[in-house]
Amino acid sequence: QGETKLKLAHLIKEITEVSGTMRIIKLLEALNLMTHSDEVEFLASATYNPKFNDGEKNRILDVYNFTLRHYTQKITLKEVAKVANLSPSSFCKFFKSTSGKTYVQFVNEMRISEACRKLIEDQMTVKEICFACGFNNFTSFHEVFKSITGESPLQYQKKYKRVTSD
């Protein structure tokens, strides 16, 4: 947050612009900045420790890898349940209990994460990004993007450009 956020945005931009040893140095600078800053907001509590048995761990890992390979395409509940070797209704219960969110939320977050990366790269239009990230409907993309990030894709892109140009 605050000044740290601005410095970190600048460092991340530098990381993408350099290569070799300088890239590692810039990454270490960014990690050092985060480590020593008081302007932080934790994403999980210090005591957070998910407990999975080996079967659940392998099942959730298989689902995650499947989703990572196919999130740009339409994924049916039947397909992903088959990957987990569960019925669709059992899969929904399993996924919600292990991740704390629905599978649709998880896929949408993955798609929006990729959309954010593409918006920052600024090499595609918002509409191209929408379809490249697995959304089949531009209106739905806007709604999901805003529900996850709190802003429209264009607002997100403009905010990032403003932060990195400061």
PDB file of N, CA, C and O in Angstrom, residues 103-133:
ATOM      1  N   TYR A 103     -15.999 -23.829  -8.267  1.00  0.00           N
ATOM      2  CA  TYR A 103     -15.087 -24.024  -9.389  1.00  0.00           C
ATOM      3  C   TYR A 103     -15.228 -22.882 -10.399  1.00  0.00           C
ATOM      4  O   TYR A 103     -14.234 -22.415 -10.956  1.00  0.00           O
ATOM      5  N   VAL A 104     -16.435 -22.410 -10.610  1.00  0.00           N
ATOM      6  CA  VAL A 104     -16.654 -21.293 -11.543  1.00  0.00           C
ATOM      7  C   VAL A 104     -15.906 -20.051 -11.061  1.00  0.00           C
ATOM      8  O   VAL A 104     -15.263 -19.357 -11.861  1.00  0.00           O
ATOM      9  N   GLN A 105     -15.947 -19.785  -9.766  1.00  0.00           N
ATOM     10  CA  GLN A 105     -15.196 -18.642  -9.225  1.00  0.00           C
ATOM     11  C   GLN A 105     -13.701 -18.818  -9.482  1.00  0.00           C
ATOM     12  O   GLN A 105     -13.029 -17.870  -9.891  1.00  0.00           O
ATOM     13  N   PHE A 106     -13.205 -20.023  -9.248  1.00  0.00           N
ATOM     14  CA  PHE A 106     -11.790 -20.317  -9.454  1.00  0.00           C
ATOM     15  C   PHE A 106     -11.382 -20.086 -10.903  1.00  0.00           C
ATOM     16  O   PHE A 106     -10.381 -19.419 -11.182  1.00  0.00           O
ATOM     17  N   VAL A 107     -12.148 -20.610 -11.848  1.00  0.00           N
ATOM     18  CA  VAL A 107     -11.834 -20.438 -13.272  1.00  0.00           C
ATOM     19  C   VAL A 107     -11.904 -18.970 -13.651  1.00  0.00           C
ATOM     20  O   VAL A 107     -11.025 -18.459 -14.356  1.00  0.00           O
ATOM     21  N   ASN A 108     -12.916 -18.273 -13.178  1.00  0.00           N
ATOM     22  CA  ASN A 108     -13.037 -16.839 -13.485  1.00  0.00           C
ATOM     23  C   ASN A 108     -11.856 -16.053 -12.929  1.00  0.00           C
ATOM     24  O   ASN A 108     -11.332 -15.158 -13.599  1.00  0.00           O
ATOM     25  N   GLU A 109     -11.405 -16.380 -11.724  1.00  0.00           N
ATOM     26  CA  GLU A 109     -10.246 -15.693 -11.155  1.00  0.00           C
ATOM     27  C   GLU A 109      -8.989 -15.965 -11.981  1.00  0.00           C
ATOM     28  O   GLU A 109      -8.175 -15.065 -12.206  1.00  0.00           O
ATOM     29  N   MET A 110      -8.848 -17.193 -12.453  1.00  0.00           N
ATOM     30  CA  MET A 110      -7.700 -17.535 -13.289  1.00  0.00           C
ATOM     31  C   MET A 110      -7.755 -16.752 -14.605  1.00  0.00           C
ATOM     32  O   MET A 110      -6.749 -16.209 -15.061  1.00  0.00           O
ATOM     33  N   ARG A 111      -8.934 -16.695 -15.199  1.00  0.00           N
ATOM     34  CA  ARG A 111      -9.102 -15.959 -16.464  1.00  0.00           C
ATOM     35  C   ARG A 111      -8.849 -14.461 -16.276  1.00  0.00           C
ATOM     36  O   ARG A 111      -8.192 -13.831 -17.109  1.00  0.00           O
ATOM     37  N   ILE A 112      -9.352 -13.910 -15.202  1.00  0.00           N
ATOM     38  CA  ILE A 112      -9.179 -12.476 -14.957  1.00  0.00           C
ATOM     39  C   ILE A 112      -7.714 -12.170 -14.632  1.00  0.00           C
ATOM     40  O   ILE A 112      -7.188 -11.128 -15.046  1.00  0.00           O
ATOM     41  N   SER A 113      -7.053 -13.062 -13.943  1.00  0.00           N
ATOM     42  CA  SER A 113      -5.626 -12.886 -13.678  1.00  0.00           C
ATOM     43  C   SER A 113      -4.849 -12.786 -14.988  1.00  0.00           C
ATOM     44  O   SER A 113      -3.987 -11.917 -15.151  1.00  0.00           O
ATOM     45  N   GLU A 114      -5.155 -13.656 -15.918  1.00  0.00           N
ATOM     46  CA  GLU A 114      -4.502 -13.617 -17.229  1.00  0.00           C
ATOM     47  C   GLU A 114      -4.896 -12.346 -17.982  1.00  0.00           C
ATOM     48  O   GLU A 114      -4.065 -11.725 -18.647  1.00  0.00           O
ATOM     49  N   ALA A 115      -6.150 -11.946 -17.872  1.00  0.00           N
ATOM     50  CA  ALA A 115      -6.600 -10.711 -18.525  1.00  0.00           C
ATOM     51  C   ALA A 115      -5.840  -9.505 -17.973  1.00  0.00           C
ATOM     52  O   ALA A 115      -5.421  -8.630 -18.739  1.00  0.00           O
ATOM     53  N   CYS A 116      -5.625  -9.476 -16.680  1.00  0.00           N
ATOM     54  CA  CYS A 116      -4.864  -8.369 -16.060  1.00  0.00           C
ATOM     55  C   CYS A 116      -3.450  -8.324 -16.625  1.00  0.00           C
ATOM     56  O   CYS A 116      -2.934  -7.249 -16.948  1.00  0.00           O
ATOM     57  N   ARG A 117      -2.833  -9.481 -16.748  1.00  0.00           N
ATOM     58  CA  ARG A 117      -1.473  -9.536 -17.303  1.00  0.00           C
ATOM     59  C   ARG A 117      -1.470  -9.002 -18.731  1.00  0.00           C
ATOM     60  O   ARG A 117      -0.627  -8.208 -19.111  1.00  0.00           O
ATOM     61  N   LYS A 118      -2.448  -9.414 -19.520  1.00  0.00           N
ATOM     62  CA  LYS A 118      -2.521  -8.976 -20.914  1.00  0.00           C
ATOM     63  C   LYS A 118      -2.835  -7.476 -21.015  1.00  0.00           C
ATOM     64  O   LYS A 118      -2.330  -6.804 -21.911  1.00  0.00           O
ATOM     65  N   LEU A 119      -3.651  -6.967 -20.116  1.00  0.00           N
ATOM     66  CA  LEU A 119      -3.953  -5.530 -20.121  1.00  0.00           C
ATOM     67  C   LEU A 119      -2.700  -4.716 -19.823  1.00  0.00           C
ATOM     68  O   LEU A 119      -2.491  -3.651 -20.403  1.00  0.00           O
ATOM     69  N   ILE A 120      -1.864  -5.215 -18.935  1.00  0.00           N
ATOM     70  CA  ILE A 120      -0.634  -4.520 -18.589  1.00  0.00           C
ATOM     71  C   ILE A 120       0.338  -4.529 -19.763  1.00  0.00           C
ATOM     72  O   ILE A 120       1.009  -3.548 -20.038  1.00  0.00           O
ATOM     73  N   GLU A 121       0.383  -5.663 -20.489  1.00  0.00           N
ATOM     74  CA  GLU A 121       1.268  -5.747 -21.658  1.00  0.00           C
ATOM     75  C   GLU A 121       0.840  -4.790 -22.757  1.00  0.00           C
ATOM     76  O   GLU A 121       1.652  -4.346 -23.546  1.00  0.00           O
ATOM     77  N   ASP A 122      -0.473  -4.504 -22.822  1.00  0.00           N
ATOM     78  CA  ASP A 122      -1.028  -3.520 -23.748  1.00  0.00           C
ATOM     79  C   ASP A 122      -0.718  -3.837 -25.218  1.00  0.00           C
ATOM     80  O   ASP A 122      -0.372  -2.944 -25.979  1.00  0.00           O
ATOM     81  N   GLN A 123      -0.835  -5.094 -25.591  1.00  0.00           N
ATOM     82  CA  GLN A 123      -0.595  -5.477 -26.982  1.00  0.00           C
ATOM     83  C   GLN A 123      -1.862  -5.961 -27.682  1.00  0.00           C
ATOM     84  O   GLN A 123      -1.828  -6.274 -28.862  1.00  0.00           O
ATOM     85  N   MET A 124      -2.971  -6.040 -26.939  1.00  0.00           N
ATOM     86  CA  MET A 124      -4.239  -6.496 -27.496  1.00  0.00           C
ATOM     87  C   MET A 124      -5.345  -5.545 -27.055  1.00  0.00           C
ATOM     88  O   MET A 124      -5.206  -4.863 -26.040  1.00  0.00           O
ATOM     89  N   THR A 125      -6.434  -5.537 -27.805  1.00  0.00           N
ATOM     90  CA  THR A 125      -7.590  -4.751 -27.381  1.00  0.00           C
ATOM     91  C   THR A 125      -8.294  -5.488 -26.245  1.00  0.00           C
ATOM     92  O   THR A 125      -8.089  -6.690 -26.049  1.00  0.00           O
ATOM     93  N   VAL A 126      -9.148  -4.785 -25.517  1.00  0.00           N
ATOM     94  CA  VAL A 126      -9.887  -5.400 -24.422  1.00  0.00           C
ATOM     95  C   VAL A 126     -10.763  -6.530 -24.951  1.00  0.00           C
ATOM     96  O   VAL A 126     -10.854  -7.593 -24.344  1.00  0.00           O
ATOM     97  N   LYS A 127     -11.358  -6.327 -26.104  1.00  0.00           N
ATOM     98  CA  LYS A 127     -12.214  -7.363 -26.686  1.00  0.00           C
ATOM     99  C   LYS A 127     -11.393  -8.604 -27.052  1.00  0.00           C
ATOM    100  O   LYS A 127     -11.818  -9.735 -26.805  1.00  0.00           O
ATOM    101  N   GLU A 128     -10.215  -8.424 -27.611  1.00  0.00           N
ATOM    102  CA  GLU A 128      -9.341  -9.555 -27.933  1.00  0.00           C
ATOM    103  C   GLU A 128      -8.929 -10.296 -26.664  1.00  0.00           C
ATOM    104  O   GLU A 128      -8.908 -11.531 -26.632  1.00  0.00           O
ATOM    105  N   ILE A 129      -8.636  -9.539 -25.622  1.00  0.00           N
ATOM    106  CA  ILE A 129      -8.246 -10.136 -24.344  1.00  0.00           C
ATOM    107  C   ILE A 129      -9.401 -10.956 -23.769  1.00  0.00           C
ATOM    108  O   ILE A 129      -9.196 -12.062 -23.268  1.00  0.00           O
ATOM    109  N   CYS A 130     -10.593 -10.416 -23.854  1.00  0.00           N
ATOM    110  CA  CYS A 130     -11.791 -11.112 -23.372  1.00  0.00           C
ATOM    111  C   CYS A 130     -11.859 -12.521 -23.945  1.00  0.00           C
ATOM    112  O   CYS A 130     -11.964 -13.504 -23.204  1.00  0.00           O
ATOM    113  N   PHE A 131     -11.774 -12.644 -25.244  1.00  0.00           N
ATOM    114  CA  PHE A 131     -11.908 -13.947 -25.891  1.00  0.00           C
ATOM    115  C   PHE A 131     -10.662 -14.808 -25.721  1.00  0.00           C
ATOM    116  O   PHE A 131     -10.759 -16.027 -25.588  1.00  0.00           O
ATOM    117  N   ALA A 132      -9.487 -14.197 -25.667  1.00  0.00           N
ATOM    118  CA  ALA A 132      -8.239 -14.948 -25.479  1.00  0.00           C
ATOM    119  C   ALA A 132      -8.166 -15.581 -24.089  1.00  0.00           C
ATOM    120  O   ALA A 132      -7.475 -16.581 -23.902  1.00  0.00           O
ATOM    121  N   CYS A 133      -8.888 -15.019 -23.145  1.00  0.00           N
ATOM    122  CA  CYS A 133      -8.857 -15.532 -21.773  1.00  0.00           C
ATOM    123  C   CYS A 133     -10.000 -16.497 -21.471  1.00  0.00           C
ATOM    124  O   CYS A 133     -10.189 -16.887 -20.316  1.00  0.00           O
TER     125      CYS A 133
END
